[in-house]
Short mmCIF file of C-alpha atoms in Angstrom, two decimals:
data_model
loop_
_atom_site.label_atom_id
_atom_site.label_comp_id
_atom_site.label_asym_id
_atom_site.label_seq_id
_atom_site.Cartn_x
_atom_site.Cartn_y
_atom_site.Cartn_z
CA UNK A 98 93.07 135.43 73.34
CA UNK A 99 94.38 135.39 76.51
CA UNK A 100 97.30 136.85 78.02
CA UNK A 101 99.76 134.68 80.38
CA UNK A 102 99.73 137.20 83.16
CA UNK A 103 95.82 136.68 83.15
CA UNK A 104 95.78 133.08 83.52
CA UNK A 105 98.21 133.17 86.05
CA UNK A 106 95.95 135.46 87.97
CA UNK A 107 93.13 133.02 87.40
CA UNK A 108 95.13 129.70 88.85
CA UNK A 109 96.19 131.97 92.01
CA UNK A 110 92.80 132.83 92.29
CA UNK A 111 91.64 129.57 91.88
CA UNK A 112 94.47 126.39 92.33
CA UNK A 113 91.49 123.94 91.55
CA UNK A 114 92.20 125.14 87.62
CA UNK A 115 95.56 123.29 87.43
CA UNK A 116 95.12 120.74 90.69
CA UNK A 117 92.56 119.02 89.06
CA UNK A 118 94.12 118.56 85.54
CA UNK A 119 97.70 118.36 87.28
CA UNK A 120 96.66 114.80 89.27
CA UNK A 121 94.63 113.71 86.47
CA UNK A 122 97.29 114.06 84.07
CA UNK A 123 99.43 112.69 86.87
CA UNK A 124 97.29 109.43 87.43
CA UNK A 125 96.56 108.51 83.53
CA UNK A 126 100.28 107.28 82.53
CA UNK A 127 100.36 105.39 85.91
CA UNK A 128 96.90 103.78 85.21
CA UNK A 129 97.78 102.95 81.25
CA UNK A 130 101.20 100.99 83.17
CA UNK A 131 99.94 99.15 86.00
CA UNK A 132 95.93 98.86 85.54
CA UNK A 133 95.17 99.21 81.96
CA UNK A 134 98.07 96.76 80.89
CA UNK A 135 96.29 94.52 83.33
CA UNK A 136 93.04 94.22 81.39
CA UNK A 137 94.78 94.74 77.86
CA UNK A 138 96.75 91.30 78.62
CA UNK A 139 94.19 89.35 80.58
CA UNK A 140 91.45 89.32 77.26
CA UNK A 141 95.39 89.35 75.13
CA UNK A 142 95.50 85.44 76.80
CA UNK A 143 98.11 85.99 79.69
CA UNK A 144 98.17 84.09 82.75
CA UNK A 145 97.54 85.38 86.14
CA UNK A 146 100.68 85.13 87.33
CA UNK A 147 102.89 86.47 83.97
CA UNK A 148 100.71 89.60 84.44
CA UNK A 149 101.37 90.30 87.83
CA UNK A 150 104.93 89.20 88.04
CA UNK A 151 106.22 91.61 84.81
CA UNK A 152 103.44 94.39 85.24
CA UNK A 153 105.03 94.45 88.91
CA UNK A 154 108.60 95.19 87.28
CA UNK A 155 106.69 98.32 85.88
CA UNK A 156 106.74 99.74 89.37
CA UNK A 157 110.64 99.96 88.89
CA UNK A 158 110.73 103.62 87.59
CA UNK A 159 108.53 104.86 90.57
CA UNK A 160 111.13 102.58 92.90
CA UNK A 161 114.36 104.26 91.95
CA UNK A 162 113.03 107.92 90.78
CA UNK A 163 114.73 109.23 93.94
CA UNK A 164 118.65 108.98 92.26
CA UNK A 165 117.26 110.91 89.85
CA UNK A 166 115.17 113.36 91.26
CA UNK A 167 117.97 115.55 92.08
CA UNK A 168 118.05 116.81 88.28
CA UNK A 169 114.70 118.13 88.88
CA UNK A 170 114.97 119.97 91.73
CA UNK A 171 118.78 121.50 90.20
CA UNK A 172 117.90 121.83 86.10
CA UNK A 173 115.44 124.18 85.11
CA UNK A 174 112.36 124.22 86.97
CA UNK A 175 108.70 122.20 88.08
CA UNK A 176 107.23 123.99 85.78
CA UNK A 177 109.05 123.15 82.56
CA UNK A 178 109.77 119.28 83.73
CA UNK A 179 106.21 118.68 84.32
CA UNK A 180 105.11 120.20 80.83
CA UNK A 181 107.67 118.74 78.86
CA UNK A 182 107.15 115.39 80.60
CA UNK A 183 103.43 115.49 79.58
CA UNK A 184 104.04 116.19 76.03
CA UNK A 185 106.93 112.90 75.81
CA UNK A 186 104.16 110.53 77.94
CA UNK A 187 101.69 111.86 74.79
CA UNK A 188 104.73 110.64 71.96
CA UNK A 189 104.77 107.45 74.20
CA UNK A 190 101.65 106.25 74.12
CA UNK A 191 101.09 107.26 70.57
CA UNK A 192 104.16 104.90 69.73
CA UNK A 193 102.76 101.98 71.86
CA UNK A 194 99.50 101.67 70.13
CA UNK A 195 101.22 100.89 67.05
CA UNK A 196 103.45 97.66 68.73
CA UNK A 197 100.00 95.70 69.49
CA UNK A 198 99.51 94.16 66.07
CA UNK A 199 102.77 92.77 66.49
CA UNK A 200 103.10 88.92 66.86
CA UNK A 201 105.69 89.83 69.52
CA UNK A 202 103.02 92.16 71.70
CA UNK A 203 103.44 90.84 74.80
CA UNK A 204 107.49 91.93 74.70
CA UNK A 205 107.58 94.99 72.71
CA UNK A 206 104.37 96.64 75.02
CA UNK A 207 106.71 95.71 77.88
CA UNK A 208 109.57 97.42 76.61
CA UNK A 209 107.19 100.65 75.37
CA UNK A 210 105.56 100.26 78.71
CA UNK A 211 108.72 100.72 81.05
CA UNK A 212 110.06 103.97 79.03
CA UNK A 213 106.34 105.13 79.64
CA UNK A 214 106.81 104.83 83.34
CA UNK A 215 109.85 106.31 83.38
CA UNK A 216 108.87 109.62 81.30
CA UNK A 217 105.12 109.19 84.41
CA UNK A 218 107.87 108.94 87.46
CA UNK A 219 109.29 112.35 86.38
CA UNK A 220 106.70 113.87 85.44
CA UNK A 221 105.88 112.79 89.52
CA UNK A 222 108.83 113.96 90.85
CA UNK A 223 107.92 117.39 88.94
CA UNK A 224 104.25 117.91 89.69
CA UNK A 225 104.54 116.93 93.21
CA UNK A 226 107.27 119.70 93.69
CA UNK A 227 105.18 122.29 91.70
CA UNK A 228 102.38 121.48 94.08
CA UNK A 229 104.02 122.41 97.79
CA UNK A 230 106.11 125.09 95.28
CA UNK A 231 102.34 126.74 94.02
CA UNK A 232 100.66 126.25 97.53
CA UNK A 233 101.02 127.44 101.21
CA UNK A 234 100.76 124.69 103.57
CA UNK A 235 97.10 125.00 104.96
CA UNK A 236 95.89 124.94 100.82
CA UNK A 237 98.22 121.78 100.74
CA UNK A 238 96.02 120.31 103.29
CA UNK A 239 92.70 122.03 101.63
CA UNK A 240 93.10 120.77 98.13
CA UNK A 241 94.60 117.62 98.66
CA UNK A 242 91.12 116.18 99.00
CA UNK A 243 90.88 117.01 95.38
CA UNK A 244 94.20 116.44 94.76
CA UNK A 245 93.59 112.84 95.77
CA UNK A 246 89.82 112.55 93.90
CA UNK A 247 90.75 113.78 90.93
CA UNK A 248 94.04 111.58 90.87
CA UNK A 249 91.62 108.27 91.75
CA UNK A 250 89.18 109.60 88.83
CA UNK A 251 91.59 109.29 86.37
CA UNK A 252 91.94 105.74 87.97
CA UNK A 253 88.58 105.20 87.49
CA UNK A 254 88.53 107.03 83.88
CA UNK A 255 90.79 104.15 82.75
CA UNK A 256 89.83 101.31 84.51
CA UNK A 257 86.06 102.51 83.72
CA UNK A 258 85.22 104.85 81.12
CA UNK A 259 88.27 103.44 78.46
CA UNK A 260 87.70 99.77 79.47
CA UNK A 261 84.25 100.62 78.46
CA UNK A 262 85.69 101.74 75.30
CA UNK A 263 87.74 98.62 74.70
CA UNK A 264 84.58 96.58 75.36
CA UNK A 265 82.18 98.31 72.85
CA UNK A 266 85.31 98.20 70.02
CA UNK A 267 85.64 94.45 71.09
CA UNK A 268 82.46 93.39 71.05
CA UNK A 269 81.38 94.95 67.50
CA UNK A 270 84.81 94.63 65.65
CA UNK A 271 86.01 91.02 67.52
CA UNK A 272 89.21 92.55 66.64
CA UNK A 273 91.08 92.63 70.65
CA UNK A 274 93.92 94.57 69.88
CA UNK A 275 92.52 97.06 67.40
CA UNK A 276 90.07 98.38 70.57
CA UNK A 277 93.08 98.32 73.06
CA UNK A 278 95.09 100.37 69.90
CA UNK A 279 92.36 102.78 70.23
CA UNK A 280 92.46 103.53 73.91
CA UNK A 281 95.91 104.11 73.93
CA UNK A 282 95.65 106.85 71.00
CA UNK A 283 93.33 108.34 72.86
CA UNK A 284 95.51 108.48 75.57
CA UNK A 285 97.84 109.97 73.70
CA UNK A 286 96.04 112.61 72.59
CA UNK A 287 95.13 113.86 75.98
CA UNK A 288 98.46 114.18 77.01
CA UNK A 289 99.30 116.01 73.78
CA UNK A 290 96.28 118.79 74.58
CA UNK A 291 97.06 118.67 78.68
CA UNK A 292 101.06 119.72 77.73
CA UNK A 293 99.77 122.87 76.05
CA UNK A 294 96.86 123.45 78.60
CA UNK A 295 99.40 123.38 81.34
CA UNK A 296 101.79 125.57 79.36
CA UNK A 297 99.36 128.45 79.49
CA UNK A 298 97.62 127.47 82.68
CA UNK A 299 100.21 126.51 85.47
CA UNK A 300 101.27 129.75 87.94
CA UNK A 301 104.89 130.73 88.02
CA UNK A 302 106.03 130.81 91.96
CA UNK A 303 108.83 133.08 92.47
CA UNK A 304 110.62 129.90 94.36
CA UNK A 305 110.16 127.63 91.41
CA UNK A 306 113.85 128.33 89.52
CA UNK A 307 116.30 126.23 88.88
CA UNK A 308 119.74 125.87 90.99
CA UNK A 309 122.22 128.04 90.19
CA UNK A 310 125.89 127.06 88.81
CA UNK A 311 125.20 123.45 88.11
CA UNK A 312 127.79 121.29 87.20
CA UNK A 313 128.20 117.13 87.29
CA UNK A 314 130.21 117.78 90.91
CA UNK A 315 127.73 119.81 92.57
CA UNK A 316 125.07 117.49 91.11
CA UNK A 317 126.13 114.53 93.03
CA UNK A 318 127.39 116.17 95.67
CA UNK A 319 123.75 117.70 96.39
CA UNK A 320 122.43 114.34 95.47
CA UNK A 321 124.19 112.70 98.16
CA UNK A 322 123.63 115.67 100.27
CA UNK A 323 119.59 115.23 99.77
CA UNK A 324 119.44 111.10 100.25
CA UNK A 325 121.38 111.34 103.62
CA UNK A 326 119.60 114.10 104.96
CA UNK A 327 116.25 112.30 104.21
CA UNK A 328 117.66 108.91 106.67
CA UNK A 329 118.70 111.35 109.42
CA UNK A 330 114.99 112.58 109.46
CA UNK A 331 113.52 111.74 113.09
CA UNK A 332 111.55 108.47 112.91
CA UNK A 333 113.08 108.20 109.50
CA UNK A 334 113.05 104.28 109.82
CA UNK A 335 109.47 104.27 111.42
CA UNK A 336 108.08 106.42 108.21
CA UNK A 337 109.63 104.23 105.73
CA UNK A 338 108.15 101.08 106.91
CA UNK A 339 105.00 102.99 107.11
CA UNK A 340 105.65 103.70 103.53
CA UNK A 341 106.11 99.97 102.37
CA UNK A 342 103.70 98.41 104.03
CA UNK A 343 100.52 100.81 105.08
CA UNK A 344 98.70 99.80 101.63
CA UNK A 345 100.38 96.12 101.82
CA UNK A 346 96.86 94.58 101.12
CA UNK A 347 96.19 97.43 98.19
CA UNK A 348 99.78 95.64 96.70
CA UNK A 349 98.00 92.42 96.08
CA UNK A 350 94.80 93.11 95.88
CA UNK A 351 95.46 95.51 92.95
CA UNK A 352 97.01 92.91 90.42
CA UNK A 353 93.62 90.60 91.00
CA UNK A 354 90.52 92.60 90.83
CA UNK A 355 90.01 92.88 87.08
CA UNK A 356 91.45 89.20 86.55
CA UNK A 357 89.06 88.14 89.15
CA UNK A 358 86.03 90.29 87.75
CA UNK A 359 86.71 89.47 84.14
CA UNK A 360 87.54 85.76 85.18
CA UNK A 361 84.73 82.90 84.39
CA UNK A 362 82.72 81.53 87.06
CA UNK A 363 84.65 77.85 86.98
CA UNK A 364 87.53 79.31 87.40
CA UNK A 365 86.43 81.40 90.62
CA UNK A 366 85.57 84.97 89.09
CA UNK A 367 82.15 86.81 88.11
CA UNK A 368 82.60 86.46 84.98
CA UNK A 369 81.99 90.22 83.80
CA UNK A 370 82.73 91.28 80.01
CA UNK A 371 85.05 94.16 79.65
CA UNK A 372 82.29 96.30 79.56
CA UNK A 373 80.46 95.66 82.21
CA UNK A 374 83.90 95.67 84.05
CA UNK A 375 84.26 99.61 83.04
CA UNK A 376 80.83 100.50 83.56
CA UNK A 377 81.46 99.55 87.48
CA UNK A 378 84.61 101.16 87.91
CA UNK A 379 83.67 104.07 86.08
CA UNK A 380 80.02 105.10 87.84
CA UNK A 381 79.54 103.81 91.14
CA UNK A 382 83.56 103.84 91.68
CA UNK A 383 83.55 107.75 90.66
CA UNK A 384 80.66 108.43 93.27
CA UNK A 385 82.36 105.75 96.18
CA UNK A 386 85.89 107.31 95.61
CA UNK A 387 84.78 111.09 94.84
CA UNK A 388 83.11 111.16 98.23
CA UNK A 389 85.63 108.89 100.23
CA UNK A 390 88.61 111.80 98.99
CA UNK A 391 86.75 114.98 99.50
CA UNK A 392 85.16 113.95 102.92
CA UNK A 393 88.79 112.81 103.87
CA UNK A 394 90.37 115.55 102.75
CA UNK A 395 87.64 118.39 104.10
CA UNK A 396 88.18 116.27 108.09
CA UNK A 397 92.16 116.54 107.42
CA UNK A 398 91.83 120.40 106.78
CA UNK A 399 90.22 120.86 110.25
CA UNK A 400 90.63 118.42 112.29
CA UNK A 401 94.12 117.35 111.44
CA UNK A 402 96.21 114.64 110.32
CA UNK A 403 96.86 113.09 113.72
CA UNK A 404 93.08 113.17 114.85
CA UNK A 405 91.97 111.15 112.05
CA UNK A 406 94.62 108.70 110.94
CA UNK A 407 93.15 105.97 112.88
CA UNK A 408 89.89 106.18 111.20
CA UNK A 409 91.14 106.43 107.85
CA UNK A 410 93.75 103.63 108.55
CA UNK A 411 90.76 101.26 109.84
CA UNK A 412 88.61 102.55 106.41
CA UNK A 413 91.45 101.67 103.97
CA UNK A 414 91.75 98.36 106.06
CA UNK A 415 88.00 96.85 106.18
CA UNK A 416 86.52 97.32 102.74
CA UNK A 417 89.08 94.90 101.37
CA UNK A 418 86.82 92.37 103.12
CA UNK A 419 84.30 93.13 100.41
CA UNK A 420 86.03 91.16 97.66
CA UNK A 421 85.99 88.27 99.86
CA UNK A 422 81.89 88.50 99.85
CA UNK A 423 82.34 88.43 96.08
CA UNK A 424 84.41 85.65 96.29
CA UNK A 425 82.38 83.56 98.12
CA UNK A 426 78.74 84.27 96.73
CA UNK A 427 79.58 85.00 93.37
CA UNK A 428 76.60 87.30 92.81
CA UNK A 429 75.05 87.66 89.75
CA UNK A 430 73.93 91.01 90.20
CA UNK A 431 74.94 93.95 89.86
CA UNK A 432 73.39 96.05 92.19
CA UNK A 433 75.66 93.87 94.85
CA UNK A 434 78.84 94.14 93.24
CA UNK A 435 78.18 97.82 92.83
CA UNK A 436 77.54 98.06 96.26
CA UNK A 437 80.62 96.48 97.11
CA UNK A 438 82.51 98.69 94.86
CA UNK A 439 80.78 101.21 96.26
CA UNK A 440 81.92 100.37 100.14
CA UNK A 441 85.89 99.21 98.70
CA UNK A 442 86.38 102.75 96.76
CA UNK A 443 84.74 105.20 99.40
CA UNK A 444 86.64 103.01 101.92
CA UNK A 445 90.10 103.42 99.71
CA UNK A 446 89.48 107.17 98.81
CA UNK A 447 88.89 108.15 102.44
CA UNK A 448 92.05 106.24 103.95
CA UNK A 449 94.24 107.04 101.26
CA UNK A 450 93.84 110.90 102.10
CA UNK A 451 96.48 109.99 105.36
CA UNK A 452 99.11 108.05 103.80
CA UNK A 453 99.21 111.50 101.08
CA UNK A 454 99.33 113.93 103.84
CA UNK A 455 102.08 111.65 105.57
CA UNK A 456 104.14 111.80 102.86
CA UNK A 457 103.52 115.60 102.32
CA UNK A 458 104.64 115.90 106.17
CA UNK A 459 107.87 113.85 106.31
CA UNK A 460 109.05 115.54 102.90
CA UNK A 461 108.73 118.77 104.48
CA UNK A 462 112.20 120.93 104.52
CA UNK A 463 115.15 122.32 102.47
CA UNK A 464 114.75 118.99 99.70
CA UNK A 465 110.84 118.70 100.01
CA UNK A 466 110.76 117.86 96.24
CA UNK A 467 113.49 115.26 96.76
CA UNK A 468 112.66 113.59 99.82
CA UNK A 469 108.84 113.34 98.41
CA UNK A 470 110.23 111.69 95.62
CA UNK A 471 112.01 109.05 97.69
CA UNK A 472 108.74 108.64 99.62
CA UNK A 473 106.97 107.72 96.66
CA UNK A 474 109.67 105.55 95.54
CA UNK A 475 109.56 103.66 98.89
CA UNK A 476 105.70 103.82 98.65
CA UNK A 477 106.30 102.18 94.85
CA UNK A 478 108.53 99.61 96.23
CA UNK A 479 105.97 98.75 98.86
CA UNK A 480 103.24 97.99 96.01
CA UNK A 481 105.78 96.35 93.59
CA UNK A 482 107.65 93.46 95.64
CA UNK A 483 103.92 91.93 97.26
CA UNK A 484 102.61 92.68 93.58
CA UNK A 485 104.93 90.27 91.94
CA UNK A 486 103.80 87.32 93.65
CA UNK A 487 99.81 87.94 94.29
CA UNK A 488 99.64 86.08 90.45
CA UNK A 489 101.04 83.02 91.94
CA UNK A 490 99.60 83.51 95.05
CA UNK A 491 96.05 83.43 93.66
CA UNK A 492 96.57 80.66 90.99
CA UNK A 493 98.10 78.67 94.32
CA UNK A 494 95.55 79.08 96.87
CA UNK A 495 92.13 80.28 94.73
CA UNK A 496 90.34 83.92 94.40
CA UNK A 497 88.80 82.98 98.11
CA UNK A 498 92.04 82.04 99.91
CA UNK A 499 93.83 84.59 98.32
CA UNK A 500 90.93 87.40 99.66
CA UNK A 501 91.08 86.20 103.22
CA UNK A 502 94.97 86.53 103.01
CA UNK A 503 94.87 89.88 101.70
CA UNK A 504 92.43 90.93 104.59
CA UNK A 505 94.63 89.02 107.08
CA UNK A 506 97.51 91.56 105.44
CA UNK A 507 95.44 94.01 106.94
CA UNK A 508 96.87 93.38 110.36
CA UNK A 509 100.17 94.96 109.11
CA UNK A 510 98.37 98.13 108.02
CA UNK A 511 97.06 98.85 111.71
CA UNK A 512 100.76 97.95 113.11
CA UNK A 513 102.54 100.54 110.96
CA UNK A 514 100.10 102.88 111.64
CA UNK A 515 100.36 102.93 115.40
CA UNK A 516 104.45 103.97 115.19
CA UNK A 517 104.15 106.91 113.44
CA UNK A 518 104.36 110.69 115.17
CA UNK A 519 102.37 113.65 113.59
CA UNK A 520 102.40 117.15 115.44
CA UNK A 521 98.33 117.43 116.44
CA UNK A 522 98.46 120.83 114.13
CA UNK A 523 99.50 119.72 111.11
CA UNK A 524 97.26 119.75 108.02
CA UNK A 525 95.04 121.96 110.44
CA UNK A 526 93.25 125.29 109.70
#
């Protein structure tokens, strides 16, 4: 059996041990919430624009994590608050397989949903802390290539590989919510082995402690302390409209691909079962978004943020124009929507690499755990308010309208991108 002092020696030795199963854990809970409910209530009967509007007031916890973020960076430590928060998301998702047989599904999963989120936004504010705690600056830079992979292959593990599993229960059992009970217990038992995984396997930095002499005064004195500290920030106003709007078309977009891939061909989609709908997400996606993340983060590390946020801004961009190909032809193959999964993921995985090392640069100082929470929340915010109306958008103007508009949100991407100031050296070896 293993000692603790050894596997702390083996995460220092190699961070790749916890990074990976840190942003995988990370990604699951936030995939369950805003993808896999997605799917679950488009084959449950929900219309377009019911999903997106209330799975869009899911983003909510990610919004306003900042006012409580504080409490994480004063009580106890990372460490703890990202264990403990893994082991709660496990009791979670255990509870909300069990409200789907329920003839009021649709509200309870809501309900379960949202306290779900809430548990995942901690456990953000927590591992994203741990990980600039754990890591010099240059490994921030190094690993967040596989930071960002791993956390988009537990995007693809859910919106592929557990889809997949939804689709084989649905197709031999007919029963819809007994396969969707089944992913989420699943779910929950991952969480329930990562908690005790991360127990033994996470480092303990020296800097990681709690604050000391914490009382309700200090709290919100701190916490007031932290927020105004992060809007006197040069270019503070600059950074947080590159926050909201860099991955505008990603808002919308988001809240209509599996509608529009599971969708019938009358009404404007392919027309894909929930299998087939998995089995693209979760092979070609994997290889599209696993080389898109470790390319962009391997360029970052030595060539620097500032030398390639153009390209990645123009990659993140373009390859939304794919699902307006798919719109338009409607292919019945699969090698071309593969393809085009293919170009949108390598595309998303590459440009996405920026906007994390952005956020990683602003949040840098005495609050870096804090004022990388509010980033996130503003970067929630930015995906939540344009998700709530894509439904209506799409059921308005059609799956091919609502593509061009998303690549004509585009536009906005490149603006925000040409404000921002990053020192030539950062994220550089």
């Amino acid at each position: 059996m293993l000692k603790s002092g050894q596997s702390i020696n083996w995460a220092a030795k190699w961070p790749w041990m916890w990074i990976s199963t840190l942003y995988f854990a990370q990604a699951l809970p936030y995939v369950a919430v805003m993808t896999l409910s997605v799917i679950m209530y488009k084959r449950m009967g929900i219309s377009n624009t019911d999903i997106a509007l209330y799975t869009s007031w899911l983003y909510l916890p990610w919004v306003i994590k900042p006012f409580w973020s504080p409490l994480v960076d004063l009580i106890r430590t990372k460490r703890w608050w990202t264990v403990t928060m893994e082991l709660f998301i496990g009791i979670g998702l255990g509870a909300l397989a069990f409200t789907l047989p329920l003839s009021c599904f649709f509200q309870a999963t809501l309900a379960v949903f949202w306290v779900v989120a809430f548990m995942s936004a901690t456990h953000d504010i927590a591992a994203d802390g741990f990980y600039m705690l754990a890591l010099t600056e240059h490994q921030q830079s190094f690993y967040v290539g596989i930071r960002s992979t791993f956390y988009r292959i537990a995007t693809i593990v859910g919106q592929g590989l557990l889809v997949m599993l939804a689709g084989v229960i649905e197709e031999r059992t007919g029963d819809i919510p007994l396969a969707w009970m089944a992913v989420m217990l699943a779910l929950s038992l991952f969480f329930l082995v990562v908690s005790l995984y991360h127990g033994v396997i996470l480092p303990r930095p020296i800097i990681d402690r709690p604050a000391p002499g914490v009382t309700a005064r200090n709290i919100i004195r701190e916490f007031l302390a932290t927020f105004a500290s992060f809007f006197k920030k040069k270019q503070a106003w600059v950074a947080i409209a590159f926050m909201l709007l860099y991955r505008l078309p990603e808002a919308q977009l988001v809240k209509l691909i599996n509608p529009f891939l599971l969708d019938s061909r009358e009404a404007g989609g392919l027309g894909l079962s929930t299998s087939e709908v998995g089995f693209v997400y979760g092979t070609v996606g994997i290889i599209g978004l696993t080389l898109g993340g470790i390319i962009g983060g391997f360029v970052a590390a030595h060539g620097g943020l500032k030398k390639w946020i153009w390209p990645m801004a123009w990659s993140i961009s373009l390859t939304c124009g794919t699902f307006c190909y798919l719109a338009i032809v409607q292919p019945s193959d699969m090698l071309s929507i593969n393809a085009c999964v293919f170009i949108e993921q390598f595309g998303y995985g590459f440009g996405f690499t920026a906007y994390m090392l952005y956020l990683i640069y602003f949040s840098e100082g005495p609050f870096r755990t804090a004022h990388y929470a509010i980033c996130t929340g503003f970067m929630a915010l930015g995906m939540m308010l344009p998700g709530m109306a894509a439904g209506w958008l799409q059921e308005t103007m059609g799956y091919v309208n609502f593509f061009w508009w998303v690549m004509g949100c585009c536009i906005v991407t490149i603006a925000v991108t040409a404000f921002i100031k990053v020192p030539a050296s950062f994220g550089r070896k």
